[in-house]
Short mmCIF file of C-alpha atoms in Angstrom, two decimals:
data_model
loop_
_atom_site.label_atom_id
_atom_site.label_comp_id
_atom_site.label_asym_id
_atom_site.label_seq_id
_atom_site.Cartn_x
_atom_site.Cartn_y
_atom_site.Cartn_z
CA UNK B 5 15.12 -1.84 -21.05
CA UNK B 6 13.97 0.92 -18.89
CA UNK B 7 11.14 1.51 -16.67
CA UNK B 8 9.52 4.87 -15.24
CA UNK B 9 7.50 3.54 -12.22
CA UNK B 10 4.91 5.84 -10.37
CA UNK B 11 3.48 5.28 -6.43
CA UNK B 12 3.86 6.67 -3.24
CA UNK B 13 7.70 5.77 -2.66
CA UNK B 14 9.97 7.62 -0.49
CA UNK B 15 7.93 8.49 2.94
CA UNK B 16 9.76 5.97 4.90
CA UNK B 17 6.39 3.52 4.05
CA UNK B 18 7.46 0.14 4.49
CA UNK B 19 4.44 -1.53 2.67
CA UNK B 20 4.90 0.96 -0.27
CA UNK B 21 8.58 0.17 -0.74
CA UNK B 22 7.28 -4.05 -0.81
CA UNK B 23 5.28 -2.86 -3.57
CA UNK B 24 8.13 -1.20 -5.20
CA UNK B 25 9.94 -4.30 -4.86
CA UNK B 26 7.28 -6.85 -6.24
CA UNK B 27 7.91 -4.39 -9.39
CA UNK B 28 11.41 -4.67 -9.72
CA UNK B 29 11.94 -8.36 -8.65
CA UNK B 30 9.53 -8.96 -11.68
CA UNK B 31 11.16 -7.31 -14.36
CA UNK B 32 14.78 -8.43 -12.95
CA UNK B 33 13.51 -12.05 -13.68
CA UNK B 34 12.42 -11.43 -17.34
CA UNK B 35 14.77 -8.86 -18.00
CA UNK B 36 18.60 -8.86 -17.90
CA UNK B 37 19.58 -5.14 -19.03
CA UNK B 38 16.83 -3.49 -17.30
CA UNK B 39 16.88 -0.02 -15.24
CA UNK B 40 14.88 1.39 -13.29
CA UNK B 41 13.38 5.44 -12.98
CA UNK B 42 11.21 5.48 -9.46
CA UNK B 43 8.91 8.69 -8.57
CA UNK B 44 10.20 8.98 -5.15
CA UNK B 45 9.18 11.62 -2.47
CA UNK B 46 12.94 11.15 -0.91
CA UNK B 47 16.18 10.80 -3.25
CA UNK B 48 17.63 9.26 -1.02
CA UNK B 49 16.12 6.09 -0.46
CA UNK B 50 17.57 3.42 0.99
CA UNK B 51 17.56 -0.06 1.21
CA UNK B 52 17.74 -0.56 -2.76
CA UNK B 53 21.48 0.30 -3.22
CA UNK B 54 21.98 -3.37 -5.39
CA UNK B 55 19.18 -2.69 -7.81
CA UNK B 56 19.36 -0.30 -11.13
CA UNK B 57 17.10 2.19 -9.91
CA UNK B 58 17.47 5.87 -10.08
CA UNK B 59 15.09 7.62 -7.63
CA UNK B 60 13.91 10.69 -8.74
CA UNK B 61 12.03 13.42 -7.00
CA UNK B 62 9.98 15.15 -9.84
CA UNK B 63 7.58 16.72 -8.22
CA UNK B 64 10.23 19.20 -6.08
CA UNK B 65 9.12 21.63 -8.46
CA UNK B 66 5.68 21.96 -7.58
CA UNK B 67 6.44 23.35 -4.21
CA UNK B 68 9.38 24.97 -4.68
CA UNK B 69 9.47 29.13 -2.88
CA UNK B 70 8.51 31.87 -4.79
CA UNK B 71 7.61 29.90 -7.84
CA UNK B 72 3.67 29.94 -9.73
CA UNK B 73 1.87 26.70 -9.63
CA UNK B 74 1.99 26.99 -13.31
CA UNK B 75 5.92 27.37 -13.51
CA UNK B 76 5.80 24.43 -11.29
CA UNK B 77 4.04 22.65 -13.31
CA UNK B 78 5.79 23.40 -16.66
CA UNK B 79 8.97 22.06 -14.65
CA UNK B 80 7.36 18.79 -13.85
CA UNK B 81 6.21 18.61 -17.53
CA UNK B 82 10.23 18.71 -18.39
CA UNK B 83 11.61 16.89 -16.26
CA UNK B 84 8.98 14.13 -16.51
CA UNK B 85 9.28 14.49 -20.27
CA UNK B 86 12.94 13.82 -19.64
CA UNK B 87 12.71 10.56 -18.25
CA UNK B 88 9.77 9.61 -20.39
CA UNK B 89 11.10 9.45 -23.71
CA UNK B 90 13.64 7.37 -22.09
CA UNK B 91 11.90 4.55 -20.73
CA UNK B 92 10.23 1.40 -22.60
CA UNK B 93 7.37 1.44 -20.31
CA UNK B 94 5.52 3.45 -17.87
CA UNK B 95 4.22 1.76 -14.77
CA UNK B 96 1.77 2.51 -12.16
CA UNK B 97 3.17 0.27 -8.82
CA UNK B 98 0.22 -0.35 -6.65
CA UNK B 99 -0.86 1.75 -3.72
CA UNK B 100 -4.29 3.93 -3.74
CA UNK B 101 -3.10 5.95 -6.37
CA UNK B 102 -6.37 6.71 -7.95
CA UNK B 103 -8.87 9.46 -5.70
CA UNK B 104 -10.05 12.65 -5.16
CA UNK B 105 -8.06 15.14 -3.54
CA UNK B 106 -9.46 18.11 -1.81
CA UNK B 107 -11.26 20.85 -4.69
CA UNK B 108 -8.82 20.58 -7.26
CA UNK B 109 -7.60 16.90 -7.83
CA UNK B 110 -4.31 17.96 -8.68
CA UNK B 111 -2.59 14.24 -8.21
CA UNK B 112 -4.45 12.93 -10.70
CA UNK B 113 -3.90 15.82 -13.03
CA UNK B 114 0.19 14.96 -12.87
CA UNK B 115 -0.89 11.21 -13.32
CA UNK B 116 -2.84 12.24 -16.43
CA UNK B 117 -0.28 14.41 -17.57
CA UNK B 118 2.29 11.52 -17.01
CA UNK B 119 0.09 9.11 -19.33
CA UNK B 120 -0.01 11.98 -22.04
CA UNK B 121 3.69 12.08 -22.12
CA UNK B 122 3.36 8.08 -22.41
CA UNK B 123 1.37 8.79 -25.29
CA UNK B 124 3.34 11.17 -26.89
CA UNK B 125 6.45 8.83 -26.29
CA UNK B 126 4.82 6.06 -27.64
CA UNK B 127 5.79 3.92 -24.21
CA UNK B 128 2.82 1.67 -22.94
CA UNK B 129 0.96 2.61 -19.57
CA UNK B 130 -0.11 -0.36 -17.09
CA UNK B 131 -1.50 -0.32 -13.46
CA UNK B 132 -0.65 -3.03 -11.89
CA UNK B 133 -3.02 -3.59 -8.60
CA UNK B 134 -3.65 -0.23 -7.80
CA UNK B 135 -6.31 1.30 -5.01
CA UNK B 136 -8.73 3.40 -6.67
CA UNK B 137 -11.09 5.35 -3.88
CA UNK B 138 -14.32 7.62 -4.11
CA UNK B 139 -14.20 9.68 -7.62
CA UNK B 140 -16.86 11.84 -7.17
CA UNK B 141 -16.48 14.94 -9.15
CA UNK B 142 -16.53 15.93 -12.51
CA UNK B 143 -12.78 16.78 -13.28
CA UNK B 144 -11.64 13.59 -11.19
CA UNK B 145 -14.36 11.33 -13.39
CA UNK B 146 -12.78 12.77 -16.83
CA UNK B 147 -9.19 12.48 -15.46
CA UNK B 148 -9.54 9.19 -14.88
CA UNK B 149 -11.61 8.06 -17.71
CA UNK B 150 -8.94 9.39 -19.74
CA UNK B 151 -6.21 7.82 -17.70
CA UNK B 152 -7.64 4.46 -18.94
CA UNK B 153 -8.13 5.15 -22.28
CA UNK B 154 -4.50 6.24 -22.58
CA UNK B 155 -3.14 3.26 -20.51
CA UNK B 156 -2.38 -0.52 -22.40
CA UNK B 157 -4.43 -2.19 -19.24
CA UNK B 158 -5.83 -1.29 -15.71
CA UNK B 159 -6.12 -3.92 -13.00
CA UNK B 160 -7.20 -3.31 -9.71
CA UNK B 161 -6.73 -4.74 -6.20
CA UNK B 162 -10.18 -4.82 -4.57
CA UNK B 163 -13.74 -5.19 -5.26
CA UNK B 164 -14.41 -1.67 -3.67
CA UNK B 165 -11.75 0.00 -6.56
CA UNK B 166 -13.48 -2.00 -8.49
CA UNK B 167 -16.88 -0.47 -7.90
CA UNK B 168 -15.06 2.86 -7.74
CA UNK B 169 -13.60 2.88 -10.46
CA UNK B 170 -16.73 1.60 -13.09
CA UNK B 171 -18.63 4.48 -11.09
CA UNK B 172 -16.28 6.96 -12.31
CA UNK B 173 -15.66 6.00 -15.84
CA UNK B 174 -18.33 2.98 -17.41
CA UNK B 175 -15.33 1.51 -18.40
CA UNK B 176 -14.69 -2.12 -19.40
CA UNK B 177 -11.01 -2.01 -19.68
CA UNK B 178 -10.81 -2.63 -15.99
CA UNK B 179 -9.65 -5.90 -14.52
CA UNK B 180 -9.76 -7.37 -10.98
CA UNK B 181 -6.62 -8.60 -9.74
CA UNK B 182 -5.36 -8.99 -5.91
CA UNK B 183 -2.18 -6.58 -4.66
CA UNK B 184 1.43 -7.29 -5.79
CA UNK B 185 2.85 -8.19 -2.18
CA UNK B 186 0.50 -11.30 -2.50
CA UNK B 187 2.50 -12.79 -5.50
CA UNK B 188 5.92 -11.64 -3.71
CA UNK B 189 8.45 -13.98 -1.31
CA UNK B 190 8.39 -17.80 -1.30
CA UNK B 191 5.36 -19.29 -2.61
CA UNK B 192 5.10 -22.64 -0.36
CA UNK B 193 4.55 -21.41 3.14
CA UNK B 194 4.32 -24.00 6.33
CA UNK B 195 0.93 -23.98 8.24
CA UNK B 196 0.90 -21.71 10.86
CA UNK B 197 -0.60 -23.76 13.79
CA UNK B 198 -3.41 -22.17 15.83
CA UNK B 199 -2.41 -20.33 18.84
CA UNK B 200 -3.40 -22.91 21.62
CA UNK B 201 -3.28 -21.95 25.74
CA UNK B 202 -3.71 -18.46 27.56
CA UNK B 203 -0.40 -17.07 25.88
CA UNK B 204 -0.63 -15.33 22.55
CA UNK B 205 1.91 -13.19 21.13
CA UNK B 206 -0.15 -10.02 19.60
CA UNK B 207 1.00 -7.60 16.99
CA UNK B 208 -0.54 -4.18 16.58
CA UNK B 209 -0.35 -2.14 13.10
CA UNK B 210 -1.22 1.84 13.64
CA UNK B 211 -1.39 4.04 10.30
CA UNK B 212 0.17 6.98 11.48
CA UNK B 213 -0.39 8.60 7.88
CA UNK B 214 -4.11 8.12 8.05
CA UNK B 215 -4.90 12.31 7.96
CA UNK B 216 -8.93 11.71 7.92
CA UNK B 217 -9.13 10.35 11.25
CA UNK B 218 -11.14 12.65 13.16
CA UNK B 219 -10.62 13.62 16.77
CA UNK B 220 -13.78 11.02 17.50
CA UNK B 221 -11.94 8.80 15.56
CA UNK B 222 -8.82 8.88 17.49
CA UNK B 223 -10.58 9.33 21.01
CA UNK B 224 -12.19 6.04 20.22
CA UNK B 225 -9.64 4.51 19.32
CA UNK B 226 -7.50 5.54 22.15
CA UNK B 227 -10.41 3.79 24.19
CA UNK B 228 -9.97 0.55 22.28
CA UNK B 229 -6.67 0.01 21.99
CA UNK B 230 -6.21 1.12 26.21
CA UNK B 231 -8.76 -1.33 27.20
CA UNK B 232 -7.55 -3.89 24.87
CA UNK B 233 -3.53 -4.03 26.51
CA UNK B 234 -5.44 -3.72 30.00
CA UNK B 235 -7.32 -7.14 29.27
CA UNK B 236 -4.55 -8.83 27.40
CA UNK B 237 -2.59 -8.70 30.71
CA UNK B 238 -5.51 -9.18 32.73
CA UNK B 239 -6.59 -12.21 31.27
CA UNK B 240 -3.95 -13.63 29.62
CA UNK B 241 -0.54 -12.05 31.84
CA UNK B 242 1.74 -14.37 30.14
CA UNK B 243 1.02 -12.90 26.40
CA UNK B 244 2.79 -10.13 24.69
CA UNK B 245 2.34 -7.15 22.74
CA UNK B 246 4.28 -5.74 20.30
CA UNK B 247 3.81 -3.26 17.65
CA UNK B 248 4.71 -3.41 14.18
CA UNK B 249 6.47 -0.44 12.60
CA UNK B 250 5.88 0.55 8.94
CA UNK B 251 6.78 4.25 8.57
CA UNK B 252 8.57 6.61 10.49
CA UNK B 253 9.28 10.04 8.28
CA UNK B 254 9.50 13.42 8.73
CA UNK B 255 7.95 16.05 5.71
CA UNK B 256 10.20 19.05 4.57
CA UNK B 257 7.61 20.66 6.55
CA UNK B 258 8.19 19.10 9.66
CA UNK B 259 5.44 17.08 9.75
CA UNK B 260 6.18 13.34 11.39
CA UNK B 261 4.23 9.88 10.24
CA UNK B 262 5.24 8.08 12.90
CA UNK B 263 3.39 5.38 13.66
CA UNK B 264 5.43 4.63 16.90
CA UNK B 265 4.49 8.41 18.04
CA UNK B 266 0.90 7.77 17.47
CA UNK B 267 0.66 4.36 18.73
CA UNK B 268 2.50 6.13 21.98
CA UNK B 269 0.02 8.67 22.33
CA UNK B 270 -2.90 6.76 21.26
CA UNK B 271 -2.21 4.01 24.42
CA UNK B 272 -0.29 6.12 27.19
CA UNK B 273 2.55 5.73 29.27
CA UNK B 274 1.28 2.82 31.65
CA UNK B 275 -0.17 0.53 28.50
CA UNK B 276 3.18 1.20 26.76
CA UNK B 277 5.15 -0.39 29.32
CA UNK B 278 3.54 -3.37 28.04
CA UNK B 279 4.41 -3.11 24.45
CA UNK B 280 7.45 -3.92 22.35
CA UNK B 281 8.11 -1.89 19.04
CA UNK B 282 9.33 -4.18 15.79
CA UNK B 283 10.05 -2.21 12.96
CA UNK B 284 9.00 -4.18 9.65
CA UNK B 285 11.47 -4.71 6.80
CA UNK B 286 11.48 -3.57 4.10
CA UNK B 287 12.33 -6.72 2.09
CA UNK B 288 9.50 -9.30 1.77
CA UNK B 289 11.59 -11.96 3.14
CA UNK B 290 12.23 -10.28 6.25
CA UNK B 291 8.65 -8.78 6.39
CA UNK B 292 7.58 -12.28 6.83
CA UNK B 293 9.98 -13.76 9.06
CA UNK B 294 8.98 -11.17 11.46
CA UNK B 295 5.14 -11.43 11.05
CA UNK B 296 5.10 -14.85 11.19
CA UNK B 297 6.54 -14.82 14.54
CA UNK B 298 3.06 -13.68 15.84
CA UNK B 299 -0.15 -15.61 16.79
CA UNK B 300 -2.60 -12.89 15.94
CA UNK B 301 -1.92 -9.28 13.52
CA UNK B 302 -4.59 -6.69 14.74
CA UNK B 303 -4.36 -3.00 13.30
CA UNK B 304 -5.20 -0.49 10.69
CA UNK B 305 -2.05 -1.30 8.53
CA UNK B 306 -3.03 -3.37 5.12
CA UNK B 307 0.31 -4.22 4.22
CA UNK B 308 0.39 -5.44 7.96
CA UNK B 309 -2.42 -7.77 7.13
CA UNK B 310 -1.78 -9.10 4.06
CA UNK B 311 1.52 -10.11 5.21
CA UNK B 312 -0.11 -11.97 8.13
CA UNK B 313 -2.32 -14.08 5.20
CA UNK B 314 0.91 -14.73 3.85
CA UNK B 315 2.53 -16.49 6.73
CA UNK B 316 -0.60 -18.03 7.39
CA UNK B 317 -1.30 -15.85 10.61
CA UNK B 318 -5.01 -14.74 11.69
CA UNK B 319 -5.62 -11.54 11.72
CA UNK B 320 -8.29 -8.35 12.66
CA UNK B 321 -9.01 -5.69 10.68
CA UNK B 322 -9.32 -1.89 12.41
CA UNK B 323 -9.42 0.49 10.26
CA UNK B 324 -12.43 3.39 8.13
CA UNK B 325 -10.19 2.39 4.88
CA UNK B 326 -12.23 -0.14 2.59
CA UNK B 327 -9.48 -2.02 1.16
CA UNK B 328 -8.47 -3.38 5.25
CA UNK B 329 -12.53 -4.27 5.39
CA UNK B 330 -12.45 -5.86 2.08
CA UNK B 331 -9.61 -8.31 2.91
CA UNK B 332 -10.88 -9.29 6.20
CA UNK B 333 -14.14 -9.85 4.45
CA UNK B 334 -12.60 -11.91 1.53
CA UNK B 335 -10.39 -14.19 4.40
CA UNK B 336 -13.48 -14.32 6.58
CA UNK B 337 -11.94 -12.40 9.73
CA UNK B 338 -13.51 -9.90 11.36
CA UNK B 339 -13.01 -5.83 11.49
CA UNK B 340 -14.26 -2.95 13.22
CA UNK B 341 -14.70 0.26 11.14
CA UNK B 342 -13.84 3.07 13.63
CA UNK B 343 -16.15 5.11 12.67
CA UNK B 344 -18.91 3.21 14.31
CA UNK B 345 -19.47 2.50 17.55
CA UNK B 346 -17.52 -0.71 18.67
CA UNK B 347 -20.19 -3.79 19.07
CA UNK B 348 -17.68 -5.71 20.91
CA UNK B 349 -13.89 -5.69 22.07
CA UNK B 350 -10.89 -5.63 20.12
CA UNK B 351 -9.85 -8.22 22.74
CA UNK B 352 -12.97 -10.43 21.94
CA UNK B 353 -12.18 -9.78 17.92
CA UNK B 354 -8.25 -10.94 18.46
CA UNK B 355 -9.97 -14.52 20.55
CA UNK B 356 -12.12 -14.74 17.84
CA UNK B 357 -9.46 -14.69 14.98
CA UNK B 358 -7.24 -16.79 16.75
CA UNK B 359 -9.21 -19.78 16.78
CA UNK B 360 -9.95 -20.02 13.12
CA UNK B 361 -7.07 -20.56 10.10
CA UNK B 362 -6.23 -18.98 7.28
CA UNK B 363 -8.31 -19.86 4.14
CA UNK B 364 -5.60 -21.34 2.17
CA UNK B 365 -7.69 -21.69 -0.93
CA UNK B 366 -8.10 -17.59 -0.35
CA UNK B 367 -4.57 -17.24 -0.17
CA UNK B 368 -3.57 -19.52 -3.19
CA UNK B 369 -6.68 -16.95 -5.20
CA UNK B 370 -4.86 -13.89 -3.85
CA UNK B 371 -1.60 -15.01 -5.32
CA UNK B 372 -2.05 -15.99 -9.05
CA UNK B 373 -4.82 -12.85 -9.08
CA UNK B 374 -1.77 -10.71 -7.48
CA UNK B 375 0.75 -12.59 -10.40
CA UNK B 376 -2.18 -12.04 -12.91
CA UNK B 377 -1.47 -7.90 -12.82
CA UNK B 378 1.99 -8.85 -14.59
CA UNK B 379 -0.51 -10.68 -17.60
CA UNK B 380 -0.53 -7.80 -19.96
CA UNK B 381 2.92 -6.67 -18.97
CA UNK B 382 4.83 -10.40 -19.74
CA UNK B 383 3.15 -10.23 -23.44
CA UNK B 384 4.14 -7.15 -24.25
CA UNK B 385 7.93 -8.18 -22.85
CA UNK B 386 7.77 -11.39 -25.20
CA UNK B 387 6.67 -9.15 -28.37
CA UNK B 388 9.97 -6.95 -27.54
CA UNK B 389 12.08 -10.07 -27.09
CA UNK B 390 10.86 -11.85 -30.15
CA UNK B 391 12.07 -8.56 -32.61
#
């Protein structure tokens, strides 16, 4: 059996590649002869070298030198064809793949044009806990109203996708399901006891590849983050602070998500010296070990937080993104959207968390809605079986 699988793989994103591997571990399971094809930014992934996957960088034609947009695009057509008529089915793996993109939504014209080929191919199309943001023009509406109609089913990780996505399409096709990391790793976790005393063990998440933040934005949250390592060691010198690494990649262009870099600039030399950097895993096993080593996950990073639900660690939301708001909300700890005005300290926000648990009832919801996104997927597997 062979699947195509689309996301945002290959830009050194530790929480994508989880994803990624929720997707694979699943089929693997059910599945003894199947191969992979993976849209990946960066051939050369690594990190997967025991799995049968084949990374694939289709869209180098799109910005290749010298070449039209529309010889680009006839490229991509091919060489998407190529592997499309290959494959048994065509998956979407999770990630905010769905939203508007600047004038022309060009992303979700390849996605469209990827479910067409499906179509033509006759492989099935499934989304499997996918973002889906703001869809507020025209062209983006139709895309993905046609995107739906073309794919077998369509489930979605949030309420706010959710909303998003019946605003852009009336459709009833959709289905609310949790993300894949939820349903990954061991399923029995041990109770993470409350953080008890004046020394706490903090982790900080910091989306380097968050391009909307403003100057304001960043300014602010310089402010925040500044004040919040100053009282930390003020009031509680025997804690530490560490920060969690998720991506650390440099564009053909030369441009450099590095969330180290910006955590760096965003707290200055003299906080720094109070700050150790962990780089996450990118296997769910180690992801957790790691974050469950904390007392308290604060930061803009989702993948940060949901692994702290996991291994039953409280947790603080900082972020403008809806889907870090909507979790917090859902497990009942608080956030700050920083694009308003702080009404208290990240400092009194990381006290506040750390007195109160994880809802384990929440988490148990998260993971069979997060196991649910497979539903569609394991009957069509059965039907192949059974011929």
């Amino acid at each position: 059996m062979n699947v195509f699988v689309y996301g945002y793989y290959g830009f050194g994103n530790a929480g994508d590649e989880l994803l990624l591997r929720r997707v694979i571990e699943y089929f693997k399971a059910r599945t003894s002869d199947v191969s992979f094809v993976v849209r990946c930014h960066d051939e050369s992934q690594t990190g997967f070298e025991n799995d049968p996957v084949e990374f694939v960088n289709i869209d180098a034609s799109l910005t290749q030198p010298n070449t039209s947009k529309l010889t680009g695009f006839i490229k991509y057509l091919r060489a998407a064809a190529k592997y499309m008529k290959q494959s048994d089915a065509f998956v979407f793996g999770g990630g905010t793949l769905f939203q508007s993109s600047g004038r022309i939504p060009y992303t979700l014209i390849l996605m469209t044009a990827l479910c067409v080929l499906a179509r033509i191919y006759n492989v099935p199309v499934y989304a499997l806990g996918v973002g889906v943001g703001p869809l507020k023009d025209g062209l983006s509406q139709r895309l993905f109203t046609l995107i739906l109609r073309l794919a077998s089913d369509f489930a979605v990780r949030d309420l706010t996708s959710m909303a998003n996505a019946k605003a852009a399409s009336g459709s009833d096709k959709l289905r609310l399901t949790s993300d894949l990391v939820f349903g990954a790793g061991i399923k029995e976790q041990g109770a993470k006891p409350l953080a008890t005393g004046t020394a706490l063990h903090i982790a900080i998440t910091i989306a380097a590849s968050d391009s909307k933040l403003t100057e304001q934005n960043l300014n602010t949250l310089s402010e925040q983050l500044k004040r919040l390592v100053k009282e930390i060691k003020e009031k509680q010198p025997e804690s530490q602070i560490s920060c969690l690494t998720f991506q650390d990649f440099e564009t053909a262009t030369g441009v450099r998500l590095s969330d180290k870099n910006m955590m760096t600039k965003l707290v200055g030399e003299e906080a720094l010296n109070h700050v150790e950097f962990c780089q996450v895993p990118n296997t769910i096993e180690g992801a957790l070990t790691l974050v469950s080593s904390f007392d308290v996950v604060l930061g803009m990073r989702f993948h940060g937080l949901v692994l702290a639900a996991m291994a039953q660690v409280p947790f603080v939301g900082v972020s403008r993104d809806h889907k870090v708001t909507d979790l917090c909300e859902k497990f009942g700890f608080p956030s700050w959207n920083i694009t308003q005005p702080p009404e208290t300290t990240l400092f009194e926000l990381v006290e506040r968390a750390g007195k109160t648990p994880v809802d384990i009832d929440v988490l148990e919801t998260c993971r069979s809605q997060s196991d649910a996104n497979f539903d569609e997927v394991e009957k069509y597997l059965q039907r192949r079986n059974a011929k």
